[in-house]
Short mmCIF file of C-alpha atoms in Angstrom, two decimals:
data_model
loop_
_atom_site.label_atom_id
_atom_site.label_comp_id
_atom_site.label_asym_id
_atom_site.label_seq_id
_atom_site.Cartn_x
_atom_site.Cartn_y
_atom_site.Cartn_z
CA UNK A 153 83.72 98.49 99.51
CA UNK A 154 87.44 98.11 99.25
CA UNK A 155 88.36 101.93 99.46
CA UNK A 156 85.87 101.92 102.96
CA UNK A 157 88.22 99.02 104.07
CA UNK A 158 91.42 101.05 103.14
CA UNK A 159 90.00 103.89 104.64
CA UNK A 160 89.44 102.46 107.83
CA UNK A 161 93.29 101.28 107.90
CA UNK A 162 94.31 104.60 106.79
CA UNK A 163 93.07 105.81 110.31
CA UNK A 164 94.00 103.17 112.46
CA UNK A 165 97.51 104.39 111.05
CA UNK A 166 97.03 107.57 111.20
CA UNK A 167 98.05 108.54 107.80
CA UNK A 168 96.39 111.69 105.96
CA UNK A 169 96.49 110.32 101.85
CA UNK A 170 96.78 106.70 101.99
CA UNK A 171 95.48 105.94 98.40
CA UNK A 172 97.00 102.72 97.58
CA UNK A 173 97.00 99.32 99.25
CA UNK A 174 100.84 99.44 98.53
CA UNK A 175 100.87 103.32 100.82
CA UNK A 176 99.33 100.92 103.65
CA UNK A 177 101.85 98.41 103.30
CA UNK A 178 104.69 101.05 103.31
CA UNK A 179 103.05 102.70 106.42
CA UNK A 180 102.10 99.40 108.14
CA UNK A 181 105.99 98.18 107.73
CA UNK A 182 107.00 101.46 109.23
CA UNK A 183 105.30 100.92 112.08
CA UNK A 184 106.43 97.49 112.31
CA UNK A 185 110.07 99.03 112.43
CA UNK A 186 109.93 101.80 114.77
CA UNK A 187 111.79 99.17 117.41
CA UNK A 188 114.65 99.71 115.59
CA UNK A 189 114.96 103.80 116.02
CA UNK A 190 116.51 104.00 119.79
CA UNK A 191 119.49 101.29 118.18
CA UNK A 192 119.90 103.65 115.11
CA UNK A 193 119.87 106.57 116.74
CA UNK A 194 122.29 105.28 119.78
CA UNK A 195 124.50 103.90 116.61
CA UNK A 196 124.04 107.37 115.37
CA UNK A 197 125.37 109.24 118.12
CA UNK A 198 127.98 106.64 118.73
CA UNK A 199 129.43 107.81 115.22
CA UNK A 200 128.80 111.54 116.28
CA UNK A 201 130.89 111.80 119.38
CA UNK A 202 133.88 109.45 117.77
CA UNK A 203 133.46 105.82 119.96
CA UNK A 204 134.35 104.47 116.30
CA UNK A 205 136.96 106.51 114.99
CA UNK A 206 139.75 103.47 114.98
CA UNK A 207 137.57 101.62 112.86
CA UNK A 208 136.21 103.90 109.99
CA UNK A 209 137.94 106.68 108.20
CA UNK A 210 136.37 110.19 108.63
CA UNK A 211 134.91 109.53 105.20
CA UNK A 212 133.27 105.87 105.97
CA UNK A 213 131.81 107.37 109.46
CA UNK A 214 130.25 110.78 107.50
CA UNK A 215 128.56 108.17 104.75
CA UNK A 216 127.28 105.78 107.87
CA UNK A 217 125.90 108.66 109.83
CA UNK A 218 124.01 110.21 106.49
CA UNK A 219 122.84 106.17 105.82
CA UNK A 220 121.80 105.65 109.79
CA UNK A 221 119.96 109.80 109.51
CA UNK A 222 117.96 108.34 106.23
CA UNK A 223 116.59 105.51 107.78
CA UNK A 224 115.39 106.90 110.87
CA UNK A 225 113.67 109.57 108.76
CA UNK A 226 112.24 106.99 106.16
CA UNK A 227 110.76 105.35 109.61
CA UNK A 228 109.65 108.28 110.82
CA UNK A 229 107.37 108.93 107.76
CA UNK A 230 105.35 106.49 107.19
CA UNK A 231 103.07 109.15 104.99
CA UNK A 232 106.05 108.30 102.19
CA UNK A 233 104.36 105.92 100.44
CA UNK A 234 104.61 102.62 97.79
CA UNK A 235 107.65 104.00 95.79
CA UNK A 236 109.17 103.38 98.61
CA UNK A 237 108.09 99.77 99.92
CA UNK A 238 111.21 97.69 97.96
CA UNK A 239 113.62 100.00 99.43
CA UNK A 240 112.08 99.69 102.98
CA UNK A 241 111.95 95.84 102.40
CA UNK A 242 115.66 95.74 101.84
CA UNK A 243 115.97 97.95 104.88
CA UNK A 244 114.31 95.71 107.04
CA UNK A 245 116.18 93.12 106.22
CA UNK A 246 119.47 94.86 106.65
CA UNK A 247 118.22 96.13 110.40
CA UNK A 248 117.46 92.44 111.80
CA UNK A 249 120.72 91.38 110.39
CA UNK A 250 122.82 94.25 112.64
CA UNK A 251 119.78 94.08 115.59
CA UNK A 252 119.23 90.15 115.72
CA UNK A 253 117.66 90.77 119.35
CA UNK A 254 115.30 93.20 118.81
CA UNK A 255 111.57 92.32 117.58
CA UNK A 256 109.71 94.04 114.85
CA UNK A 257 106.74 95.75 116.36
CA UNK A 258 103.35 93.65 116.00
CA UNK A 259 100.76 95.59 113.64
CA UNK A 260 97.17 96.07 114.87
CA UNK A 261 96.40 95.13 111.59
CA UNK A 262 95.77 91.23 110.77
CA UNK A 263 97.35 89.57 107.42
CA UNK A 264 100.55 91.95 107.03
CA UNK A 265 102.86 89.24 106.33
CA UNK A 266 100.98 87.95 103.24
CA UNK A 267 100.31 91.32 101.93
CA UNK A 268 104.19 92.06 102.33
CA UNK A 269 104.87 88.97 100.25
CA UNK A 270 102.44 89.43 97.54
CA UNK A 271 104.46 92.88 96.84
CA UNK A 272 107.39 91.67 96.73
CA UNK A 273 106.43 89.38 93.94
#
């Protein structure tokens, strides 16, 4: 009964091997960020083209722009998976700090937040 359930997640988020309830946390999350991809990547290009070269050495922007190109992938994947939920947690956390005005994307899927919670326990 429960792996039916999971299954039936697993295609409402369109994710090939979900196998674990953490891999549909991890994928549910991502979706929840995806708001935050146009501000990365305009951040991202910002850095590219130099708008903050009085502020960070050519070192500090390199690191930011490898940091901002991570993320965006890590988003972009939701197939990743639970290894990675902790790290996307953290993530999260650090994007609403820098994008206070921008909303997390609603999931289709009902309970999220407690499910989130319980993991990081």
């Amino acid at each position: 009964m429960e792996r039916s359930r999971d299954c039936d997640l697993e295609t409402n988020l369109n994710i090939q091997d979900c196998t674990t309830e953490g891999d549909l946390l991890f994928a549910q999350k991502c979706k929840e960020l995806q708001g935050f991809i146009r501000p990365l990547t305009d951040l991202l290009n910002g850095l590219k083209i130099g708008r903050f070269e009085r502020g960070l050495s050519s070192f500090q922007q390199s690191v930011a722009m490898d940091r901002i190109q991570r993320i965006v992938g890590v988003l972009q994947k939701p197939e990743m998976g639970e290894r990675y939920l902790g790290t996307l947690l953290q993530v999260e956390g650090m994007l609403k700090t820098w994008f206070p005005h921008i909303a997390a994307q609603k999931s289709s899927l009902g309970g999220n937040r407690r499910q989130v919670t319980k993991v990081r326990t």
